[in-house]
PDB file of C-alpha atoms and ligand atoms in Angstrom:
ATOM      1  CA  MET A  25      -3.680-101.376 -44.649  1.00 67.00           C
ATOM      2  CA  SER A  26      -5.436-100.901 -41.281  1.00 60.00           C
ATOM      3  CA  GLY A  27      -3.706-103.883 -39.546  1.00 58.00           C
ATOM      4  CA  ALA A  28      -6.430-103.785 -36.863  1.00 71.00           C
ATOM      5  CA  SER A  29      -6.425-107.517 -36.291  1.00 92.00           C
ATOM      6  CA  LEU A  30      -2.798-108.269 -36.444  1.00 97.00           C
ATOM      7  CA  PRO A  31      -0.761-109.582 -33.645  1.00 98.00           C
ATOM      8  CA  GLU A  32       1.042-106.894 -31.510  1.00 97.00           C
ATOM      9  CA  GLY A  33       4.536-107.916 -32.735  1.00 98.00           C
ATOM     10  CA  ALA A  34       3.281-107.489 -36.437  1.00 98.00           C
ATOM     11  CA  LEU A  35       1.995-104.121 -35.743  1.00 97.00           C
ATOM     12  CA  ALA A  36       5.162-103.023 -34.025  1.00 97.00           C
ATOM     13  CA  PHE A  37       7.209-104.280 -36.992  1.00 97.00           C
ATOM     14  CA  LEU A  38       4.942-102.466 -39.495  1.00 97.00           C
ATOM     15  CA  GLU A  39       5.426 -99.300 -37.607  1.00 96.00           C
ATOM     16  CA  LEU A  40       9.250 -99.802 -37.788  1.00 96.00           C
ATOM     17  CA  MET A  41       8.830-100.386 -41.514  1.00 96.00           C
ATOM     18  CA  ARG A  42       6.956 -97.172 -42.004  1.00 95.00           C
ATOM     19  CA  ARG A  43       9.434 -95.311 -39.871  1.00 94.00           C
ATOM     20  CA  ARG A  44      12.570 -96.543 -41.723  1.00 97.00           C
ATOM     21  CA  TYR A  45      13.637 -94.228 -44.573  1.00 97.00           C
ATOM     22  CA  ALA A  46      16.767 -93.698 -46.595  1.00 98.00           C
ATOM     23  CA  CYS A  47      18.568 -91.064 -44.396  1.00 98.00           C
ATOM     24  CA  LYS A  48      20.823 -88.797 -46.371  1.00 98.00           C
ATOM     25  CA  ARG A  49      22.479 -86.955 -43.671  1.00 98.00           C
ATOM     26  CA  PHE A  50      23.556 -88.260 -40.192  1.00 98.00           C
ATOM     27  CA  ASP A  51      24.964 -86.398 -37.170  1.00 98.00           C
ATOM     28  CA  GLY A  52      28.170 -88.583 -37.346  1.00 98.00           C
ATOM     29  CA  ARG A  53      28.150 -89.088 -33.553  1.00 98.00           C
ATOM     30  CA  PRO A  54      29.653 -92.362 -32.221  1.00 98.00           C
ATOM     31  CA  LEU A  55      26.938 -95.139 -31.616  1.00 98.00           C
ATOM     32  CA  GLU A  56      26.336 -96.391 -28.138  1.00 97.00           C
ATOM     33  CA  PRO A  57      28.350 -99.451 -27.242  1.00 96.00           C
ATOM     34  CA  GLY A  58      26.815-102.747 -28.437  1.00 98.00           C
ATOM     35  CA  LEU A  59      24.964-101.204 -31.449  1.00 98.00           C
ATOM     36  CA  GLU A  60      27.694-102.034 -34.030  1.00 98.00           C
ATOM     37  CA  ASP A  61      27.779-105.852 -32.794  1.00 98.00           C
ATOM     38  CA  TYR A  62      23.895-105.791 -32.779  1.00 99.00           C
ATOM     39  CA  LEU A  63      23.747-104.650 -36.489  1.00 99.00           C
ATOM     40  CA  LEU A  64      26.335-107.221 -37.435  1.00 99.00           C
ATOM     41  CA  GLU A  65      24.455-109.876 -35.570  1.00 99.00           C
ATOM     42  CA  CYS A  66      21.294-108.838 -37.588  1.00 98.00           C
ATOM     43  CA  GLY A  67      23.380-109.722 -40.798  1.00 98.00           C
ATOM     44  CA  ARG A  68      24.815-112.882 -39.363  1.00 98.00           C
ATOM     45  CA  LEU A  69      21.422-114.335 -38.769  1.00 98.00           C
ATOM     46  CA  SER A  70      20.188-113.558 -42.197  1.00 98.00           C
ATOM     47  CA  PRO A  71      19.247-116.419 -44.574  1.00 98.00           C
ATOM     48  CA  SER A  72      21.592-117.216 -47.452  1.00 98.00           C
ATOM     49  CA  SER A  73      21.265-119.496 -50.441  1.00 98.00           C
ATOM     50  CA  PHE A  74      22.154-123.035 -49.379  1.00 98.00           C
ATOM     51  CA  GLY A  75      23.140-121.674 -45.968  1.00 98.00           C
ATOM     52  CA  LEU A  76      26.660-120.723 -47.430  1.00 98.00           C
ATOM     53  CA  GLU A  77      26.861-117.353 -45.565  1.00 98.00           C
ATOM     54  CA  PRO A  78      29.103-116.087 -48.426  1.00 98.00           C
ATOM     55  CA  TRP A  79      29.573-112.746 -46.842  1.00 98.00           C
ATOM     56  CA  LEU A  80      32.044-110.724 -44.913  1.00 98.00           C
ATOM     57  CA  PHE A  81      30.698-107.685 -43.100  1.00 98.00           C
ATOM     58  CA  ARG A  82      33.334-104.907 -43.202  1.00 98.00           C
ATOM     59  CA  SER A  83      32.420-102.318 -40.687  1.00 98.00           C
ATOM     60  CA  VAL A  84      34.107 -99.097 -40.228  1.00 98.00           C
ATOM     61  CA  SER A  85      33.197 -96.612 -37.354  1.00 98.00           C
ATOM     62  CA  ASP A  86      36.249 -94.499 -37.489  1.00 98.00           C
ATOM     63  CA  ARG A  87      35.095 -91.107 -38.767  1.00 98.00           C
ATOM     64  CA  ALA A  88      38.302 -90.157 -40.478  1.00 98.00           C
ATOM     65  CA  ARG A  89      37.935 -93.246 -42.733  1.00 98.00           C
ATOM     66  CA  ILE A  90      34.300 -92.820 -43.283  1.00 98.00           C
ATOM     67  CA  GLY A  91      34.597 -89.107 -44.225  1.00 98.00           C
ATOM     68  CA  GLY A  92      37.686 -89.677 -46.361  1.00 98.00           C
ATOM     69  CA  PRO A  93      38.262 -92.919 -48.328  1.00 98.00           C
ATOM     70  CA  LEU A  94      34.847 -94.336 -47.945  1.00 98.00           C
ATOM     71  CA  TYR A  95      33.080 -91.086 -48.883  1.00 98.00           C
ATOM     72  CA  GLU A  96      35.358 -90.817 -51.911  1.00 98.00           C
ATOM     73  CA  ALA A  97      34.714 -94.391 -52.934  1.00 98.00           C
ATOM     74  CA  CYS A  98      30.925 -93.844 -52.595  1.00 98.00           C
ATOM     75  CA  PHE A  99      30.939 -90.881 -55.172  1.00 98.00           C
ATOM     76  CA  ARG A 100      30.980 -88.354 -52.240  1.00 98.00           C
ATOM     77  CA  GLN A 101      27.538 -89.176 -51.072  1.00 98.00           C
ATOM     78  CA  GLU A 102      26.684 -87.259 -47.869  1.00 98.00           C
ATOM     79  CA  ALA A 103      24.798 -90.308 -46.582  1.00 98.00           C
ATOM     80  CA  VAL A 104      28.152 -92.207 -46.317  1.00 98.00           C
ATOM     81  CA  GLY A 105      30.427 -89.203 -45.493  1.00 98.00           C
ATOM     82  CA  SER A 106      28.269 -88.250 -42.435  1.00 98.00           C
ATOM     83  CA  ALA A 107      27.551 -91.664 -41.150  1.00 98.00           C
ATOM     84  CA  SER A 108      28.490 -92.998 -37.728  1.00 98.00           C
ATOM     85  CA  LEU A 109      28.985 -96.517 -39.033  1.00 99.00           C
ATOM     86  CA  VAL A 110      29.429 -97.848 -42.521  1.00 99.00           C
ATOM     87  CA  VAL A 111      29.045-101.627 -43.224  1.00 99.00           C
ATOM     88  CA  ALA A 112      30.133-102.888 -46.698  1.00 99.00           C
ATOM     89  CA  ILE A 113      28.682-106.322 -47.371  1.00 99.00           C
ATOM     90  CA  LEU A 114      31.268-108.132 -49.255  1.00 98.00           C
ATOM     91  CA  VAL A 115      30.435-111.477 -50.862  1.00 99.00           C
ATOM     92  CA  ARG A 116      32.790-114.132 -52.456  1.00 98.00           C
ATOM     93  CA  ARG A 117      33.843-114.184 -56.067  1.00 98.00           C
ATOM     94  CA  ALA A 118      32.610-117.004 -58.323  1.00 98.00           C
ATOM     95  CA  GLN A 119      35.631-119.352 -57.673  1.00 98.00           C
ATOM     96  CA  ALA A 120      34.731-119.771 -54.072  1.00 98.00           C
ATOM     97  CA  TYR A 121      31.473-121.721 -55.081  1.00 98.00           C
ATOM     98  CA  ASP A 122      33.242-124.662 -56.769  1.00 98.00           C
ATOM     99  CA  PRO A 123      31.395-127.595 -55.085  1.00 98.00           C
ATOM    100  CA  ASP A 124      34.794-129.287 -54.478  1.00 98.00           C
ATOM    101  CA  GLY A 125      36.591-126.164 -53.222  1.00 98.00           C
ATOM    102  CA  ASP A 126      37.715-125.446 -49.665  1.00 98.00           C
ATOM    103  CA  PHE A 127      35.073-122.830 -48.953  1.00 98.00           C
ATOM    104  CA  VAL A 128      32.062-124.940 -49.838  1.00 98.00           C
ATOM    105  CA  ALA A 129      33.559-127.979 -48.158  1.00 98.00           C
ATOM    106  CA  SER A 130      33.945-126.097 -44.842  1.00 98.00           C
ATOM    107  CA  ARG A 131      30.404-124.663 -44.872  1.00 98.00           C
ATOM    108  CA  ALA A 132      28.913-127.909 -45.943  1.00 98.00           C
ATOM    109  CA  GLY A 133      30.813-129.855 -43.100  1.00 98.00           C
ATOM    110  CA  ARG A 134      28.587-128.066 -40.630  1.00 98.00           C
ATOM    111  CA  PHE A 135      25.300-129.768 -41.895  1.00 97.00           C
ATOM    112  CA  PRO A 136      23.822-133.259 -41.306  1.00 97.00           C
ATOM    113  CA  GLY A 137      25.550-135.645 -43.653  1.00 97.00           C
ATOM    114  CA  GLY A 138      28.481-133.256 -44.232  1.00 98.00           C
ATOM    115  CA  HIS A 139      30.078-132.432 -47.547  1.00 98.00           C
ATOM    116  CA  PRO A 140      28.865-135.440 -49.558  1.00 98.00           C
ATOM    117  CA  VAL A 141      25.181-134.908 -48.841  1.00 98.00           C
ATOM    118  CA  PHE A 142      25.496-131.143 -49.305  1.00 98.00           C
ATOM    119  CA  ARG A 143      27.359-131.613 -52.539  1.00 98.00           C
ATOM    120  CA  ALA A 144      24.711-133.930 -54.062  1.00 98.00           C
ATOM    121  CA  ASP A 145      22.105-131.333 -53.307  1.00 98.00           C
ATOM    122  CA  TYR A 146      24.157-128.246 -54.433  1.00 98.00           C
ATOM    123  CA  ILE A 147      25.908-129.363 -57.559  1.00 98.00           C
ATOM    124  CA  GLY A 148      22.856-129.138 -59.879  1.00 98.00           C
ATOM    125  CA  TYR A 149      22.018-125.551 -59.022  1.00 98.00           C
ATOM    126  CA  TYR A 150      25.704-124.713 -59.078  1.00 98.00           C
ATOM    127  CA  GLY A 151      25.970-126.065 -62.524  1.00 98.00           C
ATOM    128  CA  PHE A 152      22.916-124.160 -63.640  1.00 98.00           C
ATOM    129  CA  LEU A 153      24.202-120.860 -62.260  1.00 98.00           C
ATOM    130  CA  ALA A 154      27.698-121.385 -63.635  1.00 98.00           C
ATOM    131  CA  GLY A 155      26.316-122.251 -67.078  1.00 98.00           C
ATOM    132  CA  GLU A 156      24.278-119.128 -67.130  1.00 98.00           C
ATOM    133  CA  GLY A 157      27.037-117.079 -66.030  1.00 98.00           C
ATOM    134  CA  ARG A 158      25.161-116.032 -63.021  1.00 98.00           C
ATOM    135  CA  LEU A 159      27.358-117.108 -60.158  1.00 98.00           C
ATOM    136  CA  GLU A 160      28.362-113.523 -59.126  1.00 98.00           C
ATOM    137  CA  ALA A 161      24.946-112.098 -59.622  1.00 98.00           C
ATOM    138  CA  TRP A 162      23.750-114.820 -57.387  1.00 98.00           C
ATOM    139  CA  SER A 163      26.592-114.049 -54.826  1.00 98.00           C
ATOM    140  CA  ARG A 164      25.689-110.376 -54.730  1.00 98.00           C
ATOM    141  CA  ALA A 165      22.006-111.085 -54.324  1.00 98.00           C
ATOM    142  CA  GLN A 166      22.897-112.680 -50.910  1.00 98.00           C
ATOM    143  CA  ALA A 167      24.026-109.350 -49.625  1.00 98.00           C
ATOM    144  CA  TYR A 168      20.542-107.726 -50.067  1.00 98.00           C
ATOM    145  CA  LEU A 169      18.801-109.805 -47.440  1.00 98.00           C
ATOM    146  CA  ALA A 170      21.594-109.306 -44.970  1.00 98.00           C
ATOM    147  CA  CYS A 171      21.432-105.620 -45.597  1.00 98.00           C
ATOM    148  CA  ALA A 172      17.631-105.476 -45.363  1.00 98.00           C
ATOM    149  CA  ASN A 173      17.790-107.223 -41.990  1.00 98.00           C
ATOM    150  CA  MET A 174      20.370-104.666 -40.732  1.00 98.00           C
ATOM    151  CA  LEU A 175      18.132-101.696 -41.985  1.00 98.00           C
ATOM    152  CA  SER A 176      15.186-103.195 -40.115  1.00 98.00           C
ATOM    153  CA  GLY A 177      17.246-103.971 -37.148  1.00 98.00           C
ATOM    154  CA  ALA A 178      18.576-100.389 -37.060  1.00 98.00           C
ATOM    155  CA  ALA A 179      15.062 -99.090 -37.134  1.00 98.00           C
ATOM    156  CA  ALA A 180      14.243-101.368 -34.164  1.00 98.00           C
ATOM    157  CA  ALA A 181      17.112 -99.806 -32.143  1.00 98.00           C
ATOM    158  CA  GLY A 182      15.997 -96.218 -33.061  1.00 98.00           C
ATOM    159  CA  LEU A 183      18.754 -95.735 -35.648  1.00 98.00           C
ATOM    160  CA  ASP A 184      18.428 -94.340 -39.031  1.00 98.00           C
ATOM    161  CA  SER A 185      20.166 -95.974 -42.000  1.00 98.00           C
ATOM    162  CA  CYS A 186      20.578 -95.784 -45.866  1.00 98.00           C
ATOM    163  CA  PRO A 187      21.355 -98.613 -48.328  1.00 98.00           C
ATOM    164  CA  ILE A 188      24.043 -97.560 -50.721  1.00 98.00           C
ATOM    165  CA  GLU A 189      24.522 -99.036 -54.237  1.00 98.00           C
ATOM    166  CA  GLY A 190      26.370 -95.989 -55.543  1.00 98.00           C
ATOM    167  CA  PHE A 191      30.078 -97.028 -54.976  1.00 98.00           C
ATOM    168  CA  ASP A 192      33.227 -97.575 -57.091  1.00 98.00           C
ATOM    169  CA  GLU A 193      33.677-101.165 -56.283  1.00 98.00           C
ATOM    170  CA  ALA A 194      37.545-101.266 -56.929  1.00 98.00           C
ATOM    171  CA  ALA A 195      38.064 -98.081 -54.933  1.00 98.00           C
ATOM    172  CA  LEU A 196      35.884 -99.229 -52.114  1.00 98.00           C
ATOM    173  CA  LEU A 197      37.743-102.629 -51.762  1.00 98.00           C
ATOM    174  CA  ALA A 198      41.046-100.755 -51.865  1.00 98.00           C
ATOM    175  CA  ALA A 199      39.833 -98.404 -49.107  1.00 98.00           C
ATOM    176  CA  LEU A 200      38.853-101.334 -46.956  1.00 98.00           C
ATOM    177  CA  GLY A 201      42.128-103.139 -47.767  1.00 98.00           C
ATOM    178  CA  GLU A 202      40.420-106.228 -49.057  1.00 98.00           C
ATOM    179  CA  ASP A 203      41.394-108.347 -52.025  1.00 98.00           C
ATOM    180  CA  GLY A 204      39.289-107.737 -55.185  1.00 98.00           C
ATOM    181  CA  GLY A 205      40.374-111.049 -56.512  1.00 98.00           C
ATOM    182  CA  GLN A 206      38.442-112.729 -53.621  1.00 98.00           C
ATOM    183  CA  TRP A 207      35.678-110.304 -52.795  1.00 98.00           C
ATOM    184  CA  LEU A 208      32.800-108.340 -54.546  1.00 98.00           C
ATOM    185  CA  VAL A 209      30.954-105.499 -52.782  1.00 98.00           C
ATOM    186  CA  GLY A 210      27.293-106.589 -52.693  1.00 98.00           C
ATOM    187  CA  LEU A 211      25.878-103.561 -51.044  1.00 98.00           C
ATOM    188  CA  VAL A 212      26.885-100.910 -48.485  1.00 99.00           C
ATOM    189  CA  ALA A 213      24.729 -99.682 -45.533  1.00 99.00           C
ATOM    190  CA  ALA A 214      25.180 -96.376 -43.706  1.00 99.00           C
ATOM    191  CA  PHE A 215      24.038 -96.032 -40.030  1.00 99.00           C
ATOM    192  CA  GLY A 216      23.613 -93.282 -37.576  1.00 98.00           C
ATOM    193  CA  ARG A 217      21.112 -90.693 -36.286  1.00 98.00           C
ATOM    194  CA  GLY A 218      19.617 -88.468 -38.860  1.00 98.00           C
ATOM    195  CA  ASP A 219      20.433 -84.866 -38.982  1.00 98.00           C
ATOM    196  CA  GLU A 220      17.631 -83.826 -41.409  1.00 98.00           C
ATOM    197  CA  GLU A 221      13.819 -83.673 -41.587  1.00 96.00           C
ATOM    198  CA  ARG A 222      12.394 -87.215 -41.963  1.00 92.00           C
ATOM    199  CA  ARG A 223      10.976 -87.620 -45.319  1.00 90.00           C
ATOM    200  CA  GLU A 224       7.470 -89.035 -45.841  1.00 89.00           C
ATOM    201  CA  LYS A 225       7.242 -92.398 -47.553  1.00 92.00           C
ATOM    202  CA  ILE A 226       6.352 -92.490 -51.254  1.00 96.00           C
ATOM    203  CA  ARG A 227       4.874 -95.864 -52.021  1.00 97.00           C
ATOM    204  CA  GLU A 228       2.464 -97.321 -54.632  1.00 98.00           C
ATOM    205  CA  SER A 229      -0.781 -98.699 -53.179  1.00 97.00           C
ATOM    206  CA  LEU A 230      -0.761-102.396 -52.274  1.00 97.00           C
ATOM    207  CA  SER A 231      -3.474-103.105 -54.964  1.00 97.00           C
ATOM    208  CA  SER A 232      -1.297-101.705 -57.787  1.00 98.00           C
ATOM    209  CA  ILE A 233       1.860-103.734 -56.796  1.00 98.00           C
ATOM    210  CA  ALA A 234       0.372-107.020 -55.471  1.00 98.00           C
ATOM    211  CA  ARG A 235      -1.748-109.614 -57.260  1.00 97.00           C
ATOM    212  CA  ARG A 236      -3.359-112.295 -55.145  1.00 96.00           C
ATOM    213  CA  GLY A 237      -4.255-115.762 -56.341  1.00 95.00           C
TER     214      GLY A 237
HETATM  215  C1  FMN B 303      19.604-101.382 -53.617  1.00 54.13           C
HETATM  216  C2  FMN B 303      19.514 -99.952 -53.097  1.00 54.13           C
HETATM  217  C3  FMN B 303      20.527 -99.059 -53.356  1.00 54.13           C
HETATM  218  C4  FMN B 303      20.406 -97.832 -52.935  1.00 54.13           C
HETATM  219  N1  FMN B 303      21.517 -96.900 -53.106  1.00 54.13           N
HETATM  220  C5  FMN B 303      21.318 -95.629 -52.679  1.00 54.13           C
HETATM  221  C6  FMN B 303      22.423 -94.782 -52.865  1.00 54.13           C
HETATM  222  O1  FMN B 303      23.492 -95.155 -53.408  1.00 54.13           O
HETATM  223  N2  FMN B 303      22.302 -93.511 -52.385  1.00 54.13           N
HETATM  224  C7  FMN B 303      21.241 -93.184 -51.718  1.00 54.13           C
HETATM  225  O2  FMN B 303      21.159 -91.888 -51.338  1.00 54.13           O
HETATM  226  N3  FMN B 303      20.096 -93.966 -51.541  1.00 54.13           N
HETATM  227  C8  FMN B 303      20.110 -95.165 -52.035  1.00 54.13           C
HETATM  228  N4  FMN B 303      19.181 -96.104 -51.848  1.00 54.13           N
HETATM  229  C9  FMN B 303      17.919 -95.483 -51.243  1.00 54.13           C
HETATM  230  C10 FMN B 303      16.609 -95.512 -52.046  1.00 54.13           C
HETATM  231  O3  FMN B 303      16.777 -94.339 -52.957  1.00 54.13           O
HETATM  232  C11 FMN B 303      15.442 -95.341 -51.140  1.00 54.13           C
HETATM  233  O4  FMN B 303      15.324 -96.525 -50.488  1.00 54.13           O
HETATM  234  C12 FMN B 303      14.046 -95.212 -52.040  1.00 54.13           C
HETATM  235  O5  FMN B 303      14.095 -93.996 -52.754  1.00 54.13           O
HETATM  236  C13 FMN B 303      12.871 -95.211 -51.140  1.00 54.13           C
HETATM  237  O6  FMN B 303      12.948 -94.397 -50.097  1.00 54.13           O
HETATM  238  P1  FMN B 303      12.833 -94.766 -48.611  1.00 54.13           P
HETATM  239  O7  FMN B 303      13.762 -95.890 -48.323  1.00 54.13           O
HETATM  240  O8  FMN B 303      13.204 -93.579 -47.859  1.00 54.13           O
HETATM  241  O9  FMN B 303      11.409 -95.159 -48.376  1.00 54.13           O
HETATM  242  C14 FMN B 303      19.252 -97.368 -52.373  1.00 54.13           C
HETATM  243  C15 FMN B 303      18.164 -98.250 -52.159  1.00 54.13           C
HETATM  244  C16 FMN B 303      18.342 -99.627 -52.443  1.00 54.13           C
HETATM  245  C17 FMN B 303      17.258-100.568 -52.061  1.00 54.13           C
END
């Protein structure tokens, strides 16, 4: 893709997308002030199904915890153990999505028409997901967009990152001190500055993975 006629912002964004890669070893040095909040804000501004924002971003910058319990819970992956910041994107368990429950009511109350209008719109899809046994798969899926935005945001801030799916969920929740009866781990992201050779991207051509019309 040449991108010759694209707006400047799009070209800059494409360049970031090209630069971002899954970093496997970080230098572990603390991030500059403000960067942790910035990455969390990239998550907060992410879209979520029905605007429910079902997540809790559990960030840890303490090197002893990262290199100890978090590293262990993520199958001793160096990308986690060497990171300057680890963010586990937790999402709610199925029971939270009950159309008449407290969580949905409180999120719904922020929108025009409040809970009654929201509920009328939501209940059909909720019933479909519940009937298919897909509520928790749907819940976990929300974490991926928030994570993607954090990864792109990190690239824009000159940081390296790695999305991490290799974790023992129960061990990770225990390491974070969070209740496994309430929370699932959607995805984990590790951030910092790479301490390795940047790897070239390996990608299929656009014509082989996209079909137009
Ligand atoms: C959902 C997801 C989970 C991933 N989990 C891991 C992981 O546990 N450990 C790891 O080293 N890389 C993990 N990766 C990184 C991928 O291996 C990497 O993004 C892919 O090989 C493409 O390389 P690139 O991102 O450097 O272009 C994960 C990526 C995604 C999208």
